Coordinates of N, CA and C in Angstrom, one line a residue:
X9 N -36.2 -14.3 -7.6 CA -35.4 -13.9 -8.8 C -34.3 -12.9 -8.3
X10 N -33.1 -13.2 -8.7 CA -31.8 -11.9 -8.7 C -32.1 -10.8 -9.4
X11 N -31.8 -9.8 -8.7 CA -31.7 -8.4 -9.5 C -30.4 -7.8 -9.2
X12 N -29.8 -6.9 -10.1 CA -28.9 -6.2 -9.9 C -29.1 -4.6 -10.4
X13 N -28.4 -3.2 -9.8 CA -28.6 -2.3 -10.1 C -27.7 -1.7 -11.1
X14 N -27.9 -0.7 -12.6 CA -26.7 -0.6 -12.6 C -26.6 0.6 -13.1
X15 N -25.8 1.8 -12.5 CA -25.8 3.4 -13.0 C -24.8 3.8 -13.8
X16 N -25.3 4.5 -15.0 CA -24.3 5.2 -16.0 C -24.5 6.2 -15.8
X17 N -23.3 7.0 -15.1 CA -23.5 8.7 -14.7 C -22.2 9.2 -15.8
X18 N -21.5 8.5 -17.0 CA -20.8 8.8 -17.4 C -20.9 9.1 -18.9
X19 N -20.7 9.6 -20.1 CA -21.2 9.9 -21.5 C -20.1 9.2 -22.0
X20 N -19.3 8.2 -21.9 CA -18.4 7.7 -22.8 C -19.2 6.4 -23.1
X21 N -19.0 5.7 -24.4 CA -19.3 5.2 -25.1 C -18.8 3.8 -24.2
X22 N -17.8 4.3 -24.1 CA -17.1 2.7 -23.3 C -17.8 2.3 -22.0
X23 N -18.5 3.5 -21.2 CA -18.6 3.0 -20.2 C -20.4 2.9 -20.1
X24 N -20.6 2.6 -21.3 CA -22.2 2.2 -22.1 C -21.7 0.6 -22.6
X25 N -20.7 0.5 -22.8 CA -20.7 -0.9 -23.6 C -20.2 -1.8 -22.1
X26 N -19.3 -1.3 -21.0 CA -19.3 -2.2 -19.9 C -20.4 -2.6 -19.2
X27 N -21.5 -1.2 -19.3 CA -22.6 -1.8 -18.5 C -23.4 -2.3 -19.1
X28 N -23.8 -2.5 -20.7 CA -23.9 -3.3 -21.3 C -24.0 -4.8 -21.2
X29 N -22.8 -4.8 -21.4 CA -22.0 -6.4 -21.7 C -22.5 -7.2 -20.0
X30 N -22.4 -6.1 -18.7 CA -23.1 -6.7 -17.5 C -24.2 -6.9 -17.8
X31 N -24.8 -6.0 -18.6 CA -26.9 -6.0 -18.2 C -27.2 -7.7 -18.9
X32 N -26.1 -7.6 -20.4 CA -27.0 -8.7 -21.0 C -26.2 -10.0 -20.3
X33 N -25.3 -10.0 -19.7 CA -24.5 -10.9 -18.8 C -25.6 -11.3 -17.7
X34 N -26.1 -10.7 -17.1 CA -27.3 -10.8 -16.4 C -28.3 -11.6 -16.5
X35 N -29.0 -10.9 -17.8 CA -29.8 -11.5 -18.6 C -30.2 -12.9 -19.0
X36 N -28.8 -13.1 -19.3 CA -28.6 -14.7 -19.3 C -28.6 -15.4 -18.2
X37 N -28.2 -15.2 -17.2 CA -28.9 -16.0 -16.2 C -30.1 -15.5 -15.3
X38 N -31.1 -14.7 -16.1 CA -32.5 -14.9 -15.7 C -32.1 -13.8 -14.8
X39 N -31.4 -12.6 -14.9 CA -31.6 -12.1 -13.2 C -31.9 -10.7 -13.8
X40 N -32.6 -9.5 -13.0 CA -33.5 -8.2 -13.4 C -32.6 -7.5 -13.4
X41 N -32.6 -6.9 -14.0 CA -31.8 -5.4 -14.8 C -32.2 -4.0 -14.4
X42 N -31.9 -3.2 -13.5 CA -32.8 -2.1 -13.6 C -31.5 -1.2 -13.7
X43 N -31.4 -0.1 -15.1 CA -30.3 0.6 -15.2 C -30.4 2.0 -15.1
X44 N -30.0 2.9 -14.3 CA -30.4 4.3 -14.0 C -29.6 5.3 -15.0
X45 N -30.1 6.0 -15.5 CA -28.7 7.0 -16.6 C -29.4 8.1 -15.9
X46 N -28.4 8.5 -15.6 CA -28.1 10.3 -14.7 C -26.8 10.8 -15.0
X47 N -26.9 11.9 -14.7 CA -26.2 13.5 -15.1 C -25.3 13.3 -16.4
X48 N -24.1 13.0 -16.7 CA -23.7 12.6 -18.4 C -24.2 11.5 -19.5
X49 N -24.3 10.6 -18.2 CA -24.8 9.1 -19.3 C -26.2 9.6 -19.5
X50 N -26.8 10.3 -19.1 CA -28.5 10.3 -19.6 C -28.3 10.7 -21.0
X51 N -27.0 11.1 -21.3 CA -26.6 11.5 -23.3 C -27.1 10.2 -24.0
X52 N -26.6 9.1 -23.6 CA -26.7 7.7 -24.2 C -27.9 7.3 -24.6
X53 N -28.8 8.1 -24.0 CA -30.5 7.9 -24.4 C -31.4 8.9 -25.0
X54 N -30.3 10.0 -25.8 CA -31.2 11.5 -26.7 C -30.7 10.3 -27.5
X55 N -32.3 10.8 -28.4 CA -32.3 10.5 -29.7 C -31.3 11.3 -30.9
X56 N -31.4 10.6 -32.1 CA -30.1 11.0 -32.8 C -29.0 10.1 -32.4
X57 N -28.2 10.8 -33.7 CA -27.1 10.1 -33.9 C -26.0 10.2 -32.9
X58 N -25.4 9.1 -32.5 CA -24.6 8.9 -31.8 C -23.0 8.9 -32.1
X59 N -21.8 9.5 -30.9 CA -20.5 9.6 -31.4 C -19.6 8.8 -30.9
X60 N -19.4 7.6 -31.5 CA -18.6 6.4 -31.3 C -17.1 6.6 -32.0
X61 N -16.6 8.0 -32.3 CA -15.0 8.4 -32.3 C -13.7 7.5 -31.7
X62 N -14.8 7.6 -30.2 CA -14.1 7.7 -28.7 C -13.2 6.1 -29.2
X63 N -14.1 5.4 -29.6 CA -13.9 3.7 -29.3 C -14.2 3.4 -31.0
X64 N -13.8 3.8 -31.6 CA -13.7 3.4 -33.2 C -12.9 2.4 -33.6
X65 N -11.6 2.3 -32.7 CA -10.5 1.4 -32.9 C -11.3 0.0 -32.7
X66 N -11.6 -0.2 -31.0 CA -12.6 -1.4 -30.3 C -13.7 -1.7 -31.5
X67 N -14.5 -0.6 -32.1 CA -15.5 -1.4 -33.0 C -14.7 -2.0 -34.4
X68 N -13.8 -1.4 -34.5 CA -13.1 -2.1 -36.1 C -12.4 -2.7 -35.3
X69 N -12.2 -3.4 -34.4 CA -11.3 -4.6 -34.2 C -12.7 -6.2 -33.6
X70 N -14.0 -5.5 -33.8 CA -14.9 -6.3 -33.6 C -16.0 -6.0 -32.4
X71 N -15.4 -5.1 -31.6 CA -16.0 -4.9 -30.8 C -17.7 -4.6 -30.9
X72 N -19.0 -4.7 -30.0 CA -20.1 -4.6 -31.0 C -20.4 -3.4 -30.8
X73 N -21.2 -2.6 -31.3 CA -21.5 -0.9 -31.0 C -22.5 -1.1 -29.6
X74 N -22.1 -0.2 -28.7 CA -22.6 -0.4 -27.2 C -24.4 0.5 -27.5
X75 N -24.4 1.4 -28.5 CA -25.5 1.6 -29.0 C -26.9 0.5 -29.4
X76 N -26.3 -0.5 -29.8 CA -26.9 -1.6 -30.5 C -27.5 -2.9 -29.3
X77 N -26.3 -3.0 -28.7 CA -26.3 -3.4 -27.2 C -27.6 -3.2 -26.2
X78 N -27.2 -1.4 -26.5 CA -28.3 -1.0 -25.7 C -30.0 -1.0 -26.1
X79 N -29.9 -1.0 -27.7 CA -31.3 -1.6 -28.1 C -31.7 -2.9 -27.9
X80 N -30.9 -3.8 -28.1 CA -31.0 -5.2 -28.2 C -31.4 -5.2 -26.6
X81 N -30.6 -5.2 -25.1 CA -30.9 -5.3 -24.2 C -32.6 -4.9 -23.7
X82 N -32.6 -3.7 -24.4 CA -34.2 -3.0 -23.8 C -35.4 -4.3 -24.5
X83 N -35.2 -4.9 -26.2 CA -36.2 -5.0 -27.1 C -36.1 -6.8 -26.7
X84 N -34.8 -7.2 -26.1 CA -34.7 -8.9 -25.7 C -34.8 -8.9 -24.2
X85 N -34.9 -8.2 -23.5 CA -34.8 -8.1 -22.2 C -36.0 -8.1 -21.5
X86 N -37.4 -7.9 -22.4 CA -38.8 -8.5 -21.6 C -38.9 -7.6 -20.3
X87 N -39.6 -8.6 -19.2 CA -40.1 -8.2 -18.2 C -38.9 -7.5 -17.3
X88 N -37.6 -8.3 -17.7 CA -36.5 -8.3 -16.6 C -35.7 -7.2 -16.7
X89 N -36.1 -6.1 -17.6 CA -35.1 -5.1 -18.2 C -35.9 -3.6 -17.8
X90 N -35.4 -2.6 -17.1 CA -35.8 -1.4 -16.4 C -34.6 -0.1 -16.9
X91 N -35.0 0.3 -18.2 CA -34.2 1.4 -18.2 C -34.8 2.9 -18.0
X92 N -34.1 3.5 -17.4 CA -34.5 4.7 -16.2 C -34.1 6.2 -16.5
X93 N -34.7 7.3 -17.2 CA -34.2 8.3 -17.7 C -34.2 9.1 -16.5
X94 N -33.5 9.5 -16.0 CA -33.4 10.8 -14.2 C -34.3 11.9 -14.9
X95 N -35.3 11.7 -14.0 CA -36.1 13.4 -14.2 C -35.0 14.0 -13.9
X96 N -34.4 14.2 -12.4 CA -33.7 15.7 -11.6 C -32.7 15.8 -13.0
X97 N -31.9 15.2 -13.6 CA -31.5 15.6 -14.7 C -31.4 16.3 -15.3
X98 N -32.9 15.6 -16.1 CA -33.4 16.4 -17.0 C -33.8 17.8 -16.8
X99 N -34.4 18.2 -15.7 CA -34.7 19.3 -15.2 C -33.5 20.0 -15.0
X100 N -32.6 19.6 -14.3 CA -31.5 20.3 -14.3 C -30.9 21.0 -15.5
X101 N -30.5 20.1 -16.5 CA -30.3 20.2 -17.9 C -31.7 20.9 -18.9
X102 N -32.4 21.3 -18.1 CA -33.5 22.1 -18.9 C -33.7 21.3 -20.6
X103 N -33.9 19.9 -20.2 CA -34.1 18.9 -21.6 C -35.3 18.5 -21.3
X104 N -36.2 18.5 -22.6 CA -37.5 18.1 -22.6 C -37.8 16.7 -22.9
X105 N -38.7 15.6 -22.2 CA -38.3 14.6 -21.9 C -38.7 13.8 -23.6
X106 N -39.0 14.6 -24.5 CA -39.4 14.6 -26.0 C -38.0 13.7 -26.8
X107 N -36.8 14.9 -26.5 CA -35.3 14.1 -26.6 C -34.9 12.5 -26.0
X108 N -35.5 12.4 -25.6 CA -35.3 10.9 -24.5 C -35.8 10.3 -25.8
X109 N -35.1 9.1 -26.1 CA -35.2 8.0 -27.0 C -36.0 7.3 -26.5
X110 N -37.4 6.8 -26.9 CA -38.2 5.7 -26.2 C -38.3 4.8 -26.2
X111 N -37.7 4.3 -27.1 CA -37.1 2.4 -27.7 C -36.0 2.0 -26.9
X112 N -35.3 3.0 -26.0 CA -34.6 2.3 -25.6 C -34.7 3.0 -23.7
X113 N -35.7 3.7 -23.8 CA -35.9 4.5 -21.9 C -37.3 3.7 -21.5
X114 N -37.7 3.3 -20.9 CA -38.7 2.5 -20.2 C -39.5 2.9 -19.2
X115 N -38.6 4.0 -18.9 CA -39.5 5.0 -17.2 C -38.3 6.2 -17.0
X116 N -38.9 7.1 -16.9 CA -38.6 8.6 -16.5 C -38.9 8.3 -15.0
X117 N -37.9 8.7 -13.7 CA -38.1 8.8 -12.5 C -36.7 9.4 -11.5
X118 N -36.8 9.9 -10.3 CA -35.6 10.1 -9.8 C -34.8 9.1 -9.2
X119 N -34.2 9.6 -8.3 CA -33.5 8.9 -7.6 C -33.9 8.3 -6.5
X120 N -35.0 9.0 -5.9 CA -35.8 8.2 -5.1 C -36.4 6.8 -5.8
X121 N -37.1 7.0 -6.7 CA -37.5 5.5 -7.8 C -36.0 4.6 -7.7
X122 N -35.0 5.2 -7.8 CA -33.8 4.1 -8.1 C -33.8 3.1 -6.6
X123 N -33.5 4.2 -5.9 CA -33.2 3.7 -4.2 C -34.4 2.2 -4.1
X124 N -35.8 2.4 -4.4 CA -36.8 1.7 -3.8 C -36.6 0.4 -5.2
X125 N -36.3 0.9 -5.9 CA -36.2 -0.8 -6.9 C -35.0 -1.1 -6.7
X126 N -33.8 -0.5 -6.5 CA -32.2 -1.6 -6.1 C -32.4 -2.0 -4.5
X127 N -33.2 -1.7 -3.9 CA -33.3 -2.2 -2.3 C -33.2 -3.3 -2.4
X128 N -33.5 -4.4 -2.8 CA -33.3 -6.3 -2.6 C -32.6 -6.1 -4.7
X129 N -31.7 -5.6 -4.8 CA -30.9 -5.9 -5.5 C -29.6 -6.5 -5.0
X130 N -28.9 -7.4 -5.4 CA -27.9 -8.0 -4.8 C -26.5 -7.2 -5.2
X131 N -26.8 -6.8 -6.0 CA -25.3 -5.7 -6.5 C -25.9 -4.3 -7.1
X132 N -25.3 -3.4 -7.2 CA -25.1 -1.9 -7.4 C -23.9 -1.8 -8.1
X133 N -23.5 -1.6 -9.5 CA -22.8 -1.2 -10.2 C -22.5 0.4 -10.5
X134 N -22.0 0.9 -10.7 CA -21.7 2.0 -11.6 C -20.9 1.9 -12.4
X135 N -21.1 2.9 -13.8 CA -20.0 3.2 -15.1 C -20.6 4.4 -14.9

């Protein structure tokens, strides 16, 4: 089976809907997803409401909410789908891992955890 890795170290909405649009791009042809959110993007996974300002234009021109994306990926995504909340993070950021959305985080782990599941990954992404 193909795997690919893919990290959101960034809190924009856009760059949640690019790695998105790869994860479930993936998906479709059967290949494993493991997505790491560290130091800003780990925002994309507190619970609560989310600020889609940034890309308001892209959603009223059809674009789909990268929020929605990201549920649908975790809840259609089965066995093949690995989303990854950064402990060092969180610790860093003194956030209790209670704020972490659970519908859509699948495993709290560091960066050592990332290293040892992207090792026979064929690509490494970042947004």
């Amino acid at each position: 089976m193909d795997k690919i890795g893919i990290i959101v170290d960034n809190d924009s909405p856009k760059s949640l809907a690019m790695a998105m649009n790869l994860g479930h791009t993936a998906l479709a042809s059967d290949t494993e997803v493991f997505v790491y959110f560290t130091f800003d993007g780990l925002t994309h996974l507190l619970e609560g409401e989310t600020d889609v300002t940034e890309i308001q234009p892209l959603l009223d021109a059809g674009m789909p909410n990268p929020y929605d994306l990201l549920a649908a990926f975790v809840a259609e995504g089965g066995d093949l789908v690995t989303t990854v909340a950064c402990t060092t993070t969180l610790d860093m950021l003194e956030w209790d891992q209670d704020a972490i959305d659970e519908s859509v985080t699948t495993k709290f782990a560091g960066a050592a955890t990332f290293l040892e599941e992207v090792e026979d990954a064929e690509q490494v992404f970042t947004f």
